[in-house]
Amino acid sequence: MSKNLYSVLGVSKSASESEIKSAYRKLARKYHPDLNKDDTQAAEKFKEISCAYDILGDKDKRKKYDNNEIDADGKPTGFGAGFNGGHNPFGQGFNSRTYSGANPFGGAGGFDFSSIFGEDIFGGFNTSTKNGGGFGGFNQAQKGQDVSYTIDVDFLDVAKGAEKNIFLNGKNINVKIPAGTENGQTLRLKNLGNPSYNGGQNGDALITVKVRPHQYFKSEGLDVLIDLPLSIKEAVLGAKVTVPTIDGKVKLTIAPYSSSGEKLRLKGKGIDNGKAKGDEIITLKIVSPKTPNKLLEQALTELNETTVRAF
């Protein structure tokens, strides 16, 4: 008795195209030879479900099968031995060249195996059968999957560069964070991801860097930005103040009659990434006292009115 292709895929005869495709994807993922090494039963099962999908996944072939015009192998049930419209891609032993085109299963609607596994693990298939036919075309080593990891670091770590130790894939890994790494940037560590299924290279580790906000500093490229609060007295009379940088504190001279919003630049006090060096840019912010000061009020009252607005 001929096998029932609907039973092979585990669907009913009234199943929709999407239901047939979904069933095939699940079974192909389960029985694919690359994921079942040295399992001949899985290989045979994969051929069987692929042949079933070759027919049921194509509208014309499915109609002919339902009308008993072709059998489960795609061969005509009546006269016409030369009929090859429903040929079996596995008829003479599986040939990896079946996969060399956009449509690996004849009329199967251009089915893309990448939709089965979420990524194109078939991209490196060997299109030669010199390895002995059968499933020889699947022998080419595939790279393992990449793994992702997020690491939280302080602003000064990315401003000056640092090394952090993380536990990934069962082992401790030393991650070098280059100076100038930006928030959200991803670092790629070669061959530290998941192993290959069939002896290929390991995947990579993708480390996404999340930078914790700093109390004073921000960055813009290689420049370090900081706001410098000034009292009214310092702004009017000028002053020498201490300013933090990523390398320590420095003395800075504030010119008399400075205004809020003015910017001062400390050359070379920004981030050094080994190729270039940024500056520290200081924005002045005049701050009024929080407590009442009668002397200040009296002095300001005695000043002549000065227009500071241009509108």
Short mmCIF file of C-alpha atoms in Angstrom, two decimals:
data_model
loop_
_atom_site.label_atom_id
_atom_site.label_comp_id
_atom_site.label_asym_id
_atom_site.label_seq_id
_atom_site.Cartn_x
_atom_site.Cartn_y
_atom_site.Cartn_z
CA MET A 1 0.00 0.00 0.00
CA SER A 2 1.39 3.38 -1.00
CA LYS A 3 2.28 5.75 1.83
CA ASN A 4 0.04 8.70 2.54
CA LEU A 5 1.93 11.97 2.11
CA TYR A 6 -0.39 13.83 4.43
CA SER A 7 0.36 11.30 7.16
CA VAL A 8 4.09 11.69 6.49
CA LEU A 9 3.84 15.41 7.32
CA GLY A 10 1.30 14.81 10.09
CA VAL A 11 -1.44 16.98 8.58
CA SER A 12 -4.97 16.39 7.35
CA LYS A 13 -5.95 16.28 3.68
CA SER A 14 -7.74 19.60 4.13
CA ALA A 15 -4.65 21.33 5.56
CA SER A 16 -3.87 24.80 4.24
CA GLU A 17 -0.63 25.71 2.44
CA SER A 18 0.67 27.45 5.55
CA GLU A 19 -0.14 24.43 7.74
CA ILE A 20 1.71 22.12 5.35
CA LYS A 21 4.70 24.44 5.23
CA SER A 22 4.75 24.81 9.04
CA ALA A 23 4.60 21.04 9.53
CA TYR A 24 7.44 20.53 7.08
CA ARG A 25 9.61 23.16 8.76
CA LYS A 26 9.22 21.49 12.15
CA LEU A 27 10.05 18.04 10.82
CA ALA A 28 12.97 19.27 8.69
CA ARG A 29 14.43 21.00 11.74
CA LYS A 30 14.09 17.78 13.75
CA TYR A 31 15.48 15.29 11.22
CA HIS A 32 18.04 17.32 9.28
CA PRO A 33 21.23 15.25 8.74
CA ASP A 34 23.55 18.00 9.96
CA LEU A 35 21.80 17.82 13.32
CA ASN A 36 21.64 14.02 13.44
CA LYS A 37 25.13 12.77 12.71
CA ASP A 38 25.46 9.06 11.84
CA ASP A 39 21.71 8.56 12.24
CA THR A 40 20.59 6.74 9.11
CA GLN A 41 16.99 6.61 10.25
CA ALA A 42 16.89 10.39 10.59
CA ALA A 43 18.42 10.73 7.12
CA GLU A 44 15.76 8.47 5.63
CA LYS A 45 13.03 10.33 7.49
CA PHE A 46 14.36 13.64 6.18
CA LYS A 47 14.25 12.31 2.61
CA GLU A 48 10.71 11.05 3.14
CA ILE A 49 9.32 14.33 4.50
CA SER A 50 11.19 16.30 1.83
CA CYS A 51 9.64 14.16 -0.91
CA ALA A 52 6.23 14.65 0.68
CA TYR A 53 6.69 18.40 0.75
CA ASP A 54 7.93 18.37 -2.83
CA ILE A 55 4.44 17.28 -3.84
CA LEU A 56 2.14 18.75 -1.20
CA GLY A 57 4.00 22.06 -1.17
CA ASP A 58 3.25 22.58 -4.87
CA LYS A 59 -0.34 23.40 -5.87
CA ASP A 60 -0.26 21.56 -9.20
CA LYS A 61 1.44 18.45 -7.86
CA ARG A 62 -0.84 18.36 -4.82
CA LYS A 63 -3.91 18.52 -7.08
CA LYS A 64 -2.60 15.66 -9.21
CA TYR A 65 -1.81 13.63 -6.09
CA ASP A 66 -5.29 14.25 -4.65
CA ASN A 67 -6.81 13.15 -8.00
CA ASN A 68 -4.63 10.01 -8.02
CA GLU A 69 -2.87 11.17 -11.19
CA ILE A 70 0.55 10.75 -9.51
CA ASP A 71 1.61 8.52 -6.63
CA ALA A 72 3.53 9.31 -3.42
CA ASP A 73 6.81 9.26 -5.38
CA GLY A 74 5.50 11.77 -7.90
CA LYS A 75 5.23 9.13 -10.66
CA PRO A 76 2.19 8.97 -12.93
CA THR A 77 -0.31 6.33 -11.90
CA GLY A 78 -1.44 5.59 -15.47
CA PHE A 79 0.35 5.45 -18.80
CA GLY A 80 3.20 7.78 -19.63
CA ALA A 81 6.33 6.42 -18.03
CA GLY A 82 8.20 9.36 -19.49
CA PHE A 83 6.31 11.79 -17.29
CA ASN A 84 8.84 13.69 -15.17
CA GLY A 85 6.83 16.63 -13.87
CA GLY A 86 6.77 15.09 -10.41
CA HIS A 87 10.27 13.66 -10.31
CA ASN A 88 11.70 12.56 -7.01
CA PRO A 89 14.77 14.65 -6.12
CA PHE A 90 15.99 11.71 -4.05
CA GLY A 91 15.37 9.05 -6.70
CA GLN A 92 19.02 8.10 -7.32
CA GLY A 93 20.50 8.93 -3.99
CA PHE A 94 20.40 12.44 -2.64
CA ASN A 95 22.41 14.87 -4.77
CA SER A 96 23.43 18.08 -3.08
CA ARG A 97 23.12 19.90 -6.41
CA THR A 98 19.38 19.91 -5.72
CA TYR A 99 20.16 22.78 -3.35
CA SER A 100 22.22 24.86 -5.76
CA GLY A 101 19.23 26.80 -7.07
CA ALA A 102 16.63 29.01 -5.43
CA ASN A 103 14.09 26.16 -5.46
CA PRO A 104 15.53 23.02 -3.78
CA PHE A 105 12.41 20.89 -4.28
CA GLY A 106 11.25 21.40 -7.83
CA GLY A 107 7.81 23.01 -7.60
CA ALA A 108 7.92 23.64 -3.87
CA GLY A 109 7.50 27.36 -4.36
CA GLY A 110 11.11 28.42 -3.84
CA PHE A 111 11.24 27.18 -0.26
CA ASP A 112 14.02 28.84 1.69
CA PHE A 113 15.69 26.59 4.27
CA SER A 114 16.82 29.67 6.20
CA SER A 115 13.22 29.97 7.43
CA ILE A 116 13.62 26.63 9.20
CA PHE A 117 16.62 27.46 11.33
CA GLY A 118 16.40 31.24 11.63
CA GLU A 119 19.63 31.73 9.71
CA ASP A 120 21.13 30.29 6.55
CA ILE A 121 23.02 27.29 7.88
CA PHE A 122 22.92 25.89 4.36
CA GLY A 123 24.95 28.75 2.90
CA GLY A 124 28.16 26.72 2.90
CA PHE A 125 26.83 23.46 1.43
CA ASN A 126 29.23 21.62 -0.82
CA THR A 127 27.60 21.37 -4.24
CA SER A 128 29.87 18.51 -5.24
CA THR A 129 28.99 14.83 -4.81
CA LYS A 130 32.59 13.66 -4.82
CA ASN A 131 32.26 12.63 -1.17
CA GLY A 132 30.22 9.63 -2.16
CA GLY A 133 26.74 10.93 -2.95
CA GLY A 134 24.05 10.30 -0.39
CA PHE A 135 24.22 13.28 1.98
CA GLY A 136 27.83 14.05 1.08
CA GLY A 137 26.83 17.58 0.15
CA PHE A 138 26.11 18.35 3.80
CA ASN A 139 29.63 17.60 5.01
CA GLN A 140 31.08 21.08 4.74
CA ALA A 141 31.73 22.45 8.22
CA GLN A 142 29.36 25.14 9.44
CA LYS A 143 30.34 27.93 11.83
CA GLY A 144 28.79 27.76 15.31
CA GLN A 145 26.20 30.28 16.44
CA ASP A 146 27.23 33.64 17.88
CA VAL A 147 26.30 34.39 21.49
CA SER A 148 25.33 37.79 22.87
CA TYR A 149 26.22 39.32 26.22
CA THR A 150 25.65 42.77 27.74
CA ILE A 151 28.19 44.28 30.11
CA ASP A 152 27.68 47.38 32.28
CA VAL A 153 30.76 49.56 32.73
CA ASP A 154 31.57 52.91 34.32
CA PHE A 155 32.15 56.02 32.23
CA LEU A 156 35.82 56.21 33.21
CA ASP A 157 36.34 52.60 32.08
CA VAL A 158 35.33 53.43 28.52
CA ALA A 159 37.02 56.85 28.64
CA LYS A 160 40.41 55.42 29.61
CA GLY A 161 40.07 51.79 28.47
CA ALA A 162 39.74 48.82 30.79
CA GLU A 163 39.62 45.04 31.03
CA LYS A 164 36.62 43.24 32.49
CA ASN A 165 36.17 39.57 33.33
CA ILE A 166 32.87 37.89 32.44
CA PHE A 167 31.56 34.32 32.69
CA LEU A 168 30.38 33.13 29.29
CA ASN A 169 29.73 29.64 27.89
CA GLY A 170 31.02 28.02 31.05
CA LYS A 171 34.33 29.84 31.23
CA ASN A 172 35.85 33.12 32.33
CA ILE A 173 36.63 35.51 29.49
CA ASN A 174 38.75 38.64 29.70
CA VAL A 175 37.10 41.44 27.70
CA LYS A 176 39.26 44.37 26.63
CA ILE A 177 37.25 47.59 26.39
CA PRO A 178 39.09 50.08 24.17
CA ALA A 179 39.20 53.74 25.20
CA GLY A 180 36.48 55.63 23.40
CA THR A 181 33.98 52.75 23.29
CA GLU A 182 30.51 54.28 23.03
CA ASN A 183 27.31 53.39 24.85
CA GLY A 184 25.54 50.57 22.99
CA GLN A 185 28.59 49.64 20.93
CA THR A 186 29.12 45.91 20.33
CA LEU A 187 32.53 44.27 20.60
CA ARG A 188 33.13 41.02 18.67
CA LEU A 189 35.32 38.34 20.26
CA LYS A 190 36.24 35.83 17.56
CA ASN A 191 35.65 32.10 18.16
CA LEU A 192 34.30 32.53 21.70
CA GLY A 193 30.69 31.68 20.81
CA ASN A 194 28.92 28.31 20.51
CA PRO A 195 30.74 25.35 18.97
CA SER A 196 29.94 24.11 15.47
CA TYR A 197 27.66 21.12 14.93
CA ASN A 198 30.09 19.47 12.54
CA GLY A 199 33.63 20.52 13.33
CA GLY A 200 33.61 24.04 11.95
CA GLN A 201 34.79 27.17 13.67
CA ASN A 202 33.16 28.33 16.87
CA GLY A 203 30.80 31.27 16.65
CA ASP A 204 31.75 34.67 18.03
CA ALA A 205 30.85 36.39 21.31
CA LEU A 206 29.08 39.71 20.74
CA ILE A 207 29.58 41.95 23.79
CA THR A 208 27.30 44.99 23.97
CA VAL A 209 28.69 47.75 26.20
CA LYS A 210 26.27 49.74 28.36
CA VAL A 211 27.91 52.81 29.92
CA ARG A 212 26.73 53.95 33.34
CA PRO A 213 26.15 57.73 33.53
CA HIS A 214 28.85 59.71 35.35
CA GLN A 215 28.15 62.32 38.02
CA TYR A 216 29.99 65.05 36.10
CA PHE A 217 31.20 63.84 32.72
CA LYS A 218 29.58 63.16 29.37
CA SER A 219 31.27 62.42 26.07
CA GLU A 220 30.91 63.57 22.48
CA GLY A 221 33.20 61.54 20.28
CA LEU A 222 36.62 61.81 21.95
CA ASP A 223 35.73 65.05 23.75
CA VAL A 224 34.74 65.01 27.41
CA LEU A 225 32.03 67.49 28.42
CA ILE A 226 31.49 68.98 31.88
CA ASP A 227 29.42 71.82 33.35
CA LEU A 228 31.28 74.12 35.76
CA PRO A 229 29.10 75.93 38.34
CA LEU A 230 30.32 79.46 39.26
CA SER A 231 29.19 81.82 41.96
CA ILE A 232 28.22 85.36 40.98
CA LYS A 233 31.39 86.64 42.63
CA GLU A 234 33.60 84.22 40.66
CA ALA A 235 31.87 85.12 37.42
CA VAL A 236 32.19 88.89 37.94
CA LEU A 237 35.59 89.17 39.57
CA GLY A 238 37.23 86.14 37.99
CA ALA A 239 38.77 83.25 39.93
CA LYS A 240 41.06 80.26 39.90
CA VAL A 241 39.07 77.06 40.34
CA THR A 242 39.83 73.33 40.43
CA VAL A 243 38.26 71.28 37.64
CA PRO A 244 38.13 67.46 37.38
CA THR A 245 39.34 65.69 34.26
CA ILE A 246 39.42 61.97 33.45
CA ASP A 247 43.14 62.03 34.38
CA GLY A 248 42.81 64.02 37.62
CA LYS A 249 42.19 67.58 38.77
CA VAL A 250 43.64 70.71 37.15
CA LYS A 251 43.63 74.44 37.97
CA LEU A 252 41.62 76.68 35.68
CA THR A 253 41.51 80.48 35.47
CA ILE A 254 38.10 82.08 35.07
CA ALA A 255 38.23 85.49 33.42
CA PRO A 256 36.35 88.39 35.09
CA TYR A 257 32.85 89.08 33.83
CA SER A 258 32.31 85.58 32.49
CA SER A 259 28.79 84.56 31.48
CA SER A 260 26.76 81.38 31.72
CA GLY A 261 27.03 79.28 28.60
CA GLU A 262 30.59 80.32 27.74
CA LYS A 263 32.83 77.39 26.90
CA LEU A 264 36.44 76.79 27.79
CA ARG A 265 38.60 74.10 26.21
CA LEU A 266 41.35 72.06 27.88
CA LYS A 267 43.43 70.72 24.99
CA GLY A 268 44.34 67.03 25.17
CA LYS A 269 42.33 66.38 28.33
CA GLY A 270 39.73 64.22 26.57
CA ILE A 271 39.75 60.58 25.50
CA ASP A 272 42.88 59.07 23.95
CA ASN A 273 42.05 56.06 21.76
CA GLY A 274 45.65 55.56 20.65
CA LYS A 275 45.07 57.25 17.29
CA ALA A 276 43.70 60.62 18.37
CA LYS A 277 43.09 62.56 21.54
CA GLY A 278 40.08 64.67 22.42
CA ASP A 279 39.70 67.75 24.61
CA GLU A 280 37.74 68.57 27.72
CA ILE A 281 35.09 71.19 27.03
CA ILE A 282 33.87 73.15 30.03
CA THR A 283 30.55 75.01 29.98
CA LEU A 284 30.21 77.79 32.58
CA LYS A 285 27.03 77.87 34.67
CA ILE A 286 26.48 80.87 36.99
CA VAL A 287 24.58 79.81 40.09
CA SER A 288 22.82 82.21 42.47
CA PRO A 289 23.13 81.56 46.22
CA LYS A 290 20.38 79.47 47.76
CA THR A 291 20.21 81.51 50.97
CA PRO A 292 19.40 85.26 51.16
CA ASN A 293 22.48 87.54 51.20
CA LYS A 294 21.68 91.11 52.27
CA LEU A 295 25.10 92.47 51.30
CA LEU A 296 24.79 91.03 47.81
CA GLU A 297 21.31 92.41 47.47
CA GLN A 298 22.46 95.88 48.61
CA ALA A 299 25.41 95.87 46.20
CA LEU A 300 23.25 94.87 43.30
CA THR A 301 20.63 97.47 44.20
CA GLU A 302 23.22 100.23 44.05
CA LEU A 303 24.42 99.16 40.59
CA ASN A 304 23.31 101.17 37.58
CA GLU A 305 20.71 99.35 35.49
CA THR A 306 22.41 97.46 32.66
CA THR A 307 20.60 96.13 29.62
CA VAL A 308 21.70 92.60 28.77
CA ARG A 309 18.93 91.68 26.33
CA ALA A 310 18.95 92.45 22.65
CA PHE A 311 15.18 92.11 22.25
#
